[in-house]
mmCIF file of C-alpha atoms in Angstrom:
data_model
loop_
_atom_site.group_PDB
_atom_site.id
_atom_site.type_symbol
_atom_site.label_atom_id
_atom_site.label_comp_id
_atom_site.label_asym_id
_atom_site.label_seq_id
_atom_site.Cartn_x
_atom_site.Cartn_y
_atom_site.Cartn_z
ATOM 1 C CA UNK O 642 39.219 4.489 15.510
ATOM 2 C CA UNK O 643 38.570 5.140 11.995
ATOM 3 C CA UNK O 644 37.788 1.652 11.553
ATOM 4 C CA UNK O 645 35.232 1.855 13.872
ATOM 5 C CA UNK O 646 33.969 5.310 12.172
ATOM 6 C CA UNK O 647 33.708 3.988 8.918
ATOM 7 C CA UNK O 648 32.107 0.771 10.077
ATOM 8 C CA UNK O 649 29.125 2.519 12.535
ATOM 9 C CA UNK O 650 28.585 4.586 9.304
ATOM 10 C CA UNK O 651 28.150 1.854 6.822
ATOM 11 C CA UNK O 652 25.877 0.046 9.715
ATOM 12 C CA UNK O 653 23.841 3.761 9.524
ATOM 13 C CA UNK O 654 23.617 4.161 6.227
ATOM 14 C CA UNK O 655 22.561 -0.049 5.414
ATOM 15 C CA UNK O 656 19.606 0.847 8.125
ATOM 16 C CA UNK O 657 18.610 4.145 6.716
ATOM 17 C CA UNK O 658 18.258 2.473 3.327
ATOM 18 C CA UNK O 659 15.766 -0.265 4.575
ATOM 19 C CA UNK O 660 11.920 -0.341 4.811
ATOM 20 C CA UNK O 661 11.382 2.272 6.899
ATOM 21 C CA UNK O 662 10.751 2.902 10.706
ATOM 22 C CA UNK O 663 7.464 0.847 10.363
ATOM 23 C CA UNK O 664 6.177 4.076 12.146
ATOM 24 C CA UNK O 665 2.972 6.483 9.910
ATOM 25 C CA UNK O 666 3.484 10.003 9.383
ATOM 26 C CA UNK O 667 2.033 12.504 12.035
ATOM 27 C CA UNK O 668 -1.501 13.673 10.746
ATOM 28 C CA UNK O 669 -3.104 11.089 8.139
ATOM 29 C CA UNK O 670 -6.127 13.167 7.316
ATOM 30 C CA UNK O 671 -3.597 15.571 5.995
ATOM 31 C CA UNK O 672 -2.402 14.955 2.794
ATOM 32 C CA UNK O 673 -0.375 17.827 2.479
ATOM 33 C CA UNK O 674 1.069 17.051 5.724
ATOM 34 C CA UNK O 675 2.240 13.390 4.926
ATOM 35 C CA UNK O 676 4.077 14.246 1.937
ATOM 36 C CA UNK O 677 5.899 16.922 3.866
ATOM 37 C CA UNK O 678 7.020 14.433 6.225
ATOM 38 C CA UNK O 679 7.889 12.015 4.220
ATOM 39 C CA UNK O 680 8.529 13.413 0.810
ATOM 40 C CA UNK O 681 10.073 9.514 -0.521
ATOM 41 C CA UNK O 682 5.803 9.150 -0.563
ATOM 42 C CA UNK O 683 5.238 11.871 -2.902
ATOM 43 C CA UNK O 684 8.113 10.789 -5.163
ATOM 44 C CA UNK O 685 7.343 7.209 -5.152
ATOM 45 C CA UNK O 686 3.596 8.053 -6.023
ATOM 46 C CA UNK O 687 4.344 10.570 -8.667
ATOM 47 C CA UNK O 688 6.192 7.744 -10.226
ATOM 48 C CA UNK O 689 3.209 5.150 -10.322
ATOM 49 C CA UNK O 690 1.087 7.789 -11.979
ATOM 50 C CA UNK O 691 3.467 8.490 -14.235
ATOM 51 C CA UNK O 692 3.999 5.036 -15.155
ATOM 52 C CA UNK O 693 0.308 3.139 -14.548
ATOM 53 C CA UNK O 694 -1.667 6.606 -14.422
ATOM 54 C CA UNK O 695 -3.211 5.946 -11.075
ATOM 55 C CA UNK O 696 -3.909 9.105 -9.194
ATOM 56 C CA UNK O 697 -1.534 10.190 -6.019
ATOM 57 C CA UNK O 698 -4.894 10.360 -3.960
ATOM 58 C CA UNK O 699 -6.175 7.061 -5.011
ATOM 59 C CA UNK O 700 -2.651 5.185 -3.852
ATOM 60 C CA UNK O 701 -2.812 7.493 -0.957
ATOM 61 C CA UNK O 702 -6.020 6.557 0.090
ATOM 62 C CA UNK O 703 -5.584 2.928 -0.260
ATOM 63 C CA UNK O 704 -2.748 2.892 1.249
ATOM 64 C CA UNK O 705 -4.566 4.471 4.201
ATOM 65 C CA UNK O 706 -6.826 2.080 4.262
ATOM 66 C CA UNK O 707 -4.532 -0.931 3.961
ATOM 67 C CA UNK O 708 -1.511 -0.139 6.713
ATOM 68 C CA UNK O 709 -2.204 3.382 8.062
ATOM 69 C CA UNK O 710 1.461 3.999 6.335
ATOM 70 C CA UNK O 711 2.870 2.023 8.519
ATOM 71 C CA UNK O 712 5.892 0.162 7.027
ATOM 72 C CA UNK O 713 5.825 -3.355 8.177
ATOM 73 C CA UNK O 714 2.212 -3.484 9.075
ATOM 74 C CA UNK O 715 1.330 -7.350 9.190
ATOM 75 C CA UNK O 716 -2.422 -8.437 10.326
ATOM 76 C CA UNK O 717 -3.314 -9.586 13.871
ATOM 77 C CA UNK O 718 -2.547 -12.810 15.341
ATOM 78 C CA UNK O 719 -5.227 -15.649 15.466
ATOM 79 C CA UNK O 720 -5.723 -17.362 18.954
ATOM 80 C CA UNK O 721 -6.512 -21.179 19.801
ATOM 81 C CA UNK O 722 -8.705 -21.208 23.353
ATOM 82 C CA UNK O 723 -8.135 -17.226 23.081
ATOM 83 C CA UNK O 724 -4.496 -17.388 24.528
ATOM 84 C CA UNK O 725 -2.377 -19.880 22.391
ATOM 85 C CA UNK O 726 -1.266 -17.889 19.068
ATOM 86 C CA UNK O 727 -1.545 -20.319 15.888
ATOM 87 C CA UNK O 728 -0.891 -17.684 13.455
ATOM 88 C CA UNK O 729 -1.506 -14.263 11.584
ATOM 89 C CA UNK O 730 -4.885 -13.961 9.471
ATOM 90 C CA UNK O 731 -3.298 -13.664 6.314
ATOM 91 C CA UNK O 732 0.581 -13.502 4.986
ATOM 92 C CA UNK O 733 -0.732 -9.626 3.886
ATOM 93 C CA UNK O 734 2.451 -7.274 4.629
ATOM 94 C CA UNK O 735 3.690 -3.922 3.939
ATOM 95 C CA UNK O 736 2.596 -0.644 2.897
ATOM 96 C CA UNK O 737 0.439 -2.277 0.464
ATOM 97 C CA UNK O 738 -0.439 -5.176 2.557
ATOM 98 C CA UNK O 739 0.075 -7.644 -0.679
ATOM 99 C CA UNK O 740 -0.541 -11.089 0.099
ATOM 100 C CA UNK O 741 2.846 -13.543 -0.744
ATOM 101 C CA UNK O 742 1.320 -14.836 -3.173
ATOM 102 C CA UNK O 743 0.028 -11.647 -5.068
ATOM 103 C CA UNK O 744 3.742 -10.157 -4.101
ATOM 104 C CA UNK O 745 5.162 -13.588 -5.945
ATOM 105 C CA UNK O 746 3.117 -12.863 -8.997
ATOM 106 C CA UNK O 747 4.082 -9.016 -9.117
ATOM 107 C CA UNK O 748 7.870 -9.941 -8.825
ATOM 108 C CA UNK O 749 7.656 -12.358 -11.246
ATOM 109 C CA UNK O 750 5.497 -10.661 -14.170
ATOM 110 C CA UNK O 751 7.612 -7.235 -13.165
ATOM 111 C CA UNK O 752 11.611 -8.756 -12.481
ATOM 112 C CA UNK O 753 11.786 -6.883 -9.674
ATOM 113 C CA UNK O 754 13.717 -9.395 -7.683
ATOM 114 C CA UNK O 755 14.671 -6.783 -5.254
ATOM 115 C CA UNK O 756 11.462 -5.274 -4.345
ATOM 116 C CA UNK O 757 10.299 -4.950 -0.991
ATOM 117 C CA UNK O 758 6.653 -4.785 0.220
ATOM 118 C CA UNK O 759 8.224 -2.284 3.653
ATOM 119 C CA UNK O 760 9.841 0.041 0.893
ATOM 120 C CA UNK O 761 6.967 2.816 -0.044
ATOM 121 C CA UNK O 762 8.613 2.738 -3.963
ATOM 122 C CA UNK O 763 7.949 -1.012 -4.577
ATOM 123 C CA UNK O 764 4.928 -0.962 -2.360
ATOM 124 C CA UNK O 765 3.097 1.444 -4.661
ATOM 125 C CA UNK O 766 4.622 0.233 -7.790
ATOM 126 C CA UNK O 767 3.008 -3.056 -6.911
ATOM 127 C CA UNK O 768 -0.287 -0.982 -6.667
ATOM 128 C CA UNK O 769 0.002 0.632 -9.734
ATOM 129 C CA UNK O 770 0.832 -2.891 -11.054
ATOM 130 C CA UNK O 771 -2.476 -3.773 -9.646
ATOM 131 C CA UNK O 772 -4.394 -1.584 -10.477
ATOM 132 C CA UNK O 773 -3.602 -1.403 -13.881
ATOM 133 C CA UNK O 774 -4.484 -5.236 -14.485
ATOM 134 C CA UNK O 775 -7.790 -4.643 -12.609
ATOM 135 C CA UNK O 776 -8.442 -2.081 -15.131
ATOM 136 C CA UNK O 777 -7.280 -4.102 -18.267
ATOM 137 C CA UNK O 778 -8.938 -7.167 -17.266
ATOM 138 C CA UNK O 779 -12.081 -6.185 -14.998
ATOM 139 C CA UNK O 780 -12.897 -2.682 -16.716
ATOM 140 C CA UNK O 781 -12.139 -0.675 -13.714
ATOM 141 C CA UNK O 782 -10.694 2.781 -13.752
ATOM 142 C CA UNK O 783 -7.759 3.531 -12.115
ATOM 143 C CA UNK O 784 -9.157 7.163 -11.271
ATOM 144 C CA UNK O 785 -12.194 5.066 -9.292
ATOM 145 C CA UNK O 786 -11.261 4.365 -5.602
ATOM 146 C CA UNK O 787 -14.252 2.494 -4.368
ATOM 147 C CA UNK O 788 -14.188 -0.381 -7.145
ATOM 148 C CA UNK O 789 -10.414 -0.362 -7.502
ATOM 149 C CA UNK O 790 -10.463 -1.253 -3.651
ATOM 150 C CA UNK O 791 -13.214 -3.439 -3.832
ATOM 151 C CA UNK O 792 -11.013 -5.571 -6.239
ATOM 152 C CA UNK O 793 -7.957 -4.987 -4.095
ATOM 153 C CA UNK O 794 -9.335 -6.399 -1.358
ATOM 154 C CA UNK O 795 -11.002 -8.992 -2.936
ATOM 155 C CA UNK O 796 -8.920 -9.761 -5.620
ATOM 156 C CA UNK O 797 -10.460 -9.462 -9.531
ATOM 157 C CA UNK O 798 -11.941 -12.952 -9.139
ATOM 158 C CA UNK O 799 -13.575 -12.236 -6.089
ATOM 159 C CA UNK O 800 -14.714 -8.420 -7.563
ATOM 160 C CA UNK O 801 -15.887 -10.099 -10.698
ATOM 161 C CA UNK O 802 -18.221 -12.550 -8.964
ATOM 162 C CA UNK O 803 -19.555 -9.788 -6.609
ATOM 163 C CA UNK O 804 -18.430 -11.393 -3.836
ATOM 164 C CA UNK O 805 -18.138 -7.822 -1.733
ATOM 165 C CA UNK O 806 -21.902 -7.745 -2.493
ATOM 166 C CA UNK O 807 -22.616 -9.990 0.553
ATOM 167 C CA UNK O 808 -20.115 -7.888 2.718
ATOM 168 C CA UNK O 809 -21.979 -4.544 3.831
ATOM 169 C CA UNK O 810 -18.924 -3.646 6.065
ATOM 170 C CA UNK O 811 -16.387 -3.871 3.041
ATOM 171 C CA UNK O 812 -18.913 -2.000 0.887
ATOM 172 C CA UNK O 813 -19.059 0.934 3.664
ATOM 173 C CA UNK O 814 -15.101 0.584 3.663
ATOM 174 C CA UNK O 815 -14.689 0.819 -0.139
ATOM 175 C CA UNK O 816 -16.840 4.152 0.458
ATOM 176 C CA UNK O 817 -14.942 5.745 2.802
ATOM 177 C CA UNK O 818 -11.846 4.936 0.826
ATOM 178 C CA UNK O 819 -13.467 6.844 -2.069
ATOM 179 C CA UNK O 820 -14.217 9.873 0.183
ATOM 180 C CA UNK O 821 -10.569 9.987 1.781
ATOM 181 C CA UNK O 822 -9.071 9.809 -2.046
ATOM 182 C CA UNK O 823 -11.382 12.881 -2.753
ATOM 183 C CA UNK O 824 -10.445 14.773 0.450
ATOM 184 C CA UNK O 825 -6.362 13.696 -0.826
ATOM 185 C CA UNK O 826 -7.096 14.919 -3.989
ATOM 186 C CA UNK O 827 -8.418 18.111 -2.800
ATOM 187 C CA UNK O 828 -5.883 18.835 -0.185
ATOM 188 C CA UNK O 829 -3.115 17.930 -2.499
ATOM 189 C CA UNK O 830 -4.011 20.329 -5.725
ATOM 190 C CA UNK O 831 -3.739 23.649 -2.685
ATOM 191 C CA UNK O 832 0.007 22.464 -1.294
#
């Protein structure tokens, strides 16, 4: 019996120390609210800004943006005669939704053999990563949202051709990403 104890708890323990429930918090408007749920966030974003001095609210809100916090969020499935799947979109996973090749380059320039794009930590660390060497090499802020995510999404040779230019819906998304950091920022200096 204590075998069996001692066995269901190790089983317990190795699942509570994966990726995550791939489910988001309850109320993702609510800043506040999503660090009280799931204060791992809070700690694992407190840590990128202390180490690549990108905001909380600007990891929150692309984060938002990217996988509505949802753990293993993968992109949709592309269909052949609209019934035969042939494939996902993109290889983007994760918190951070990092393409495998981006992930590649992050666990190679960082060592982080380990890291997981379904664990929040290494999931924003990669952001910060990001970010950071869109700021070095591109001239962009950390502390700006809408032209850190404009590079996110379309990576710093994409952003430094303009590319985004031609994309009125990503431009209106990169907006609304810098409104939801503003309302994170501003919810999370009054909890």
């Amino acid at each position: 019996m204590s075998r069996l104890f001692r066995a269901l708890a190790l089983v317990l323990l190795a699942a509570s120390c994966g990726g995550g429930s791939g489910t988001a918090p309850r109320q993702l408007d609510n800043a506040c609210s999503i660090v009280r749920e799931r204060p791992e966030y809070l700690r694992a974003f407190k840590a990128v800004e202390r180490k690549y001095g990108v905001p909380v609210h600007v990891q929150m809100a692309t984060i938002y943006q990217e996988s509505k916090f949802i753990s293993d969020a993968r992109p949709p499935f592309r269909y052949a005669a609209g019934v035969i799947p042939t494939g996902r979109l993109s290889s983007a996973y994760g918190y951070s939704q990092a393409l495998d090749g981006t992930w590649d380059e992050y666990v190679q320039s960082t060592g982080k053999r380990s890291a997981r794009r379904d664990r929040i930590r290494d999931a924003s660390d990669f952001m910060g990563w990001y970010m950071i060497e869109t700021q070095s090499r591109l001239g962009v802020p950390v502390t700006d949202a809408r032209n850190q995510y404009l590079a996110y999404h379309e990576g710093r040779t994409g952003y430094r051709r303009g590319s985004y230019r031609g994309k009125p819906w990503l431009v209106r998304v990169a907006g609304e990403v810098d409104a939801r950091s503003d309302l994170y920022a501003q919810q999370l200096r009054s909890c």
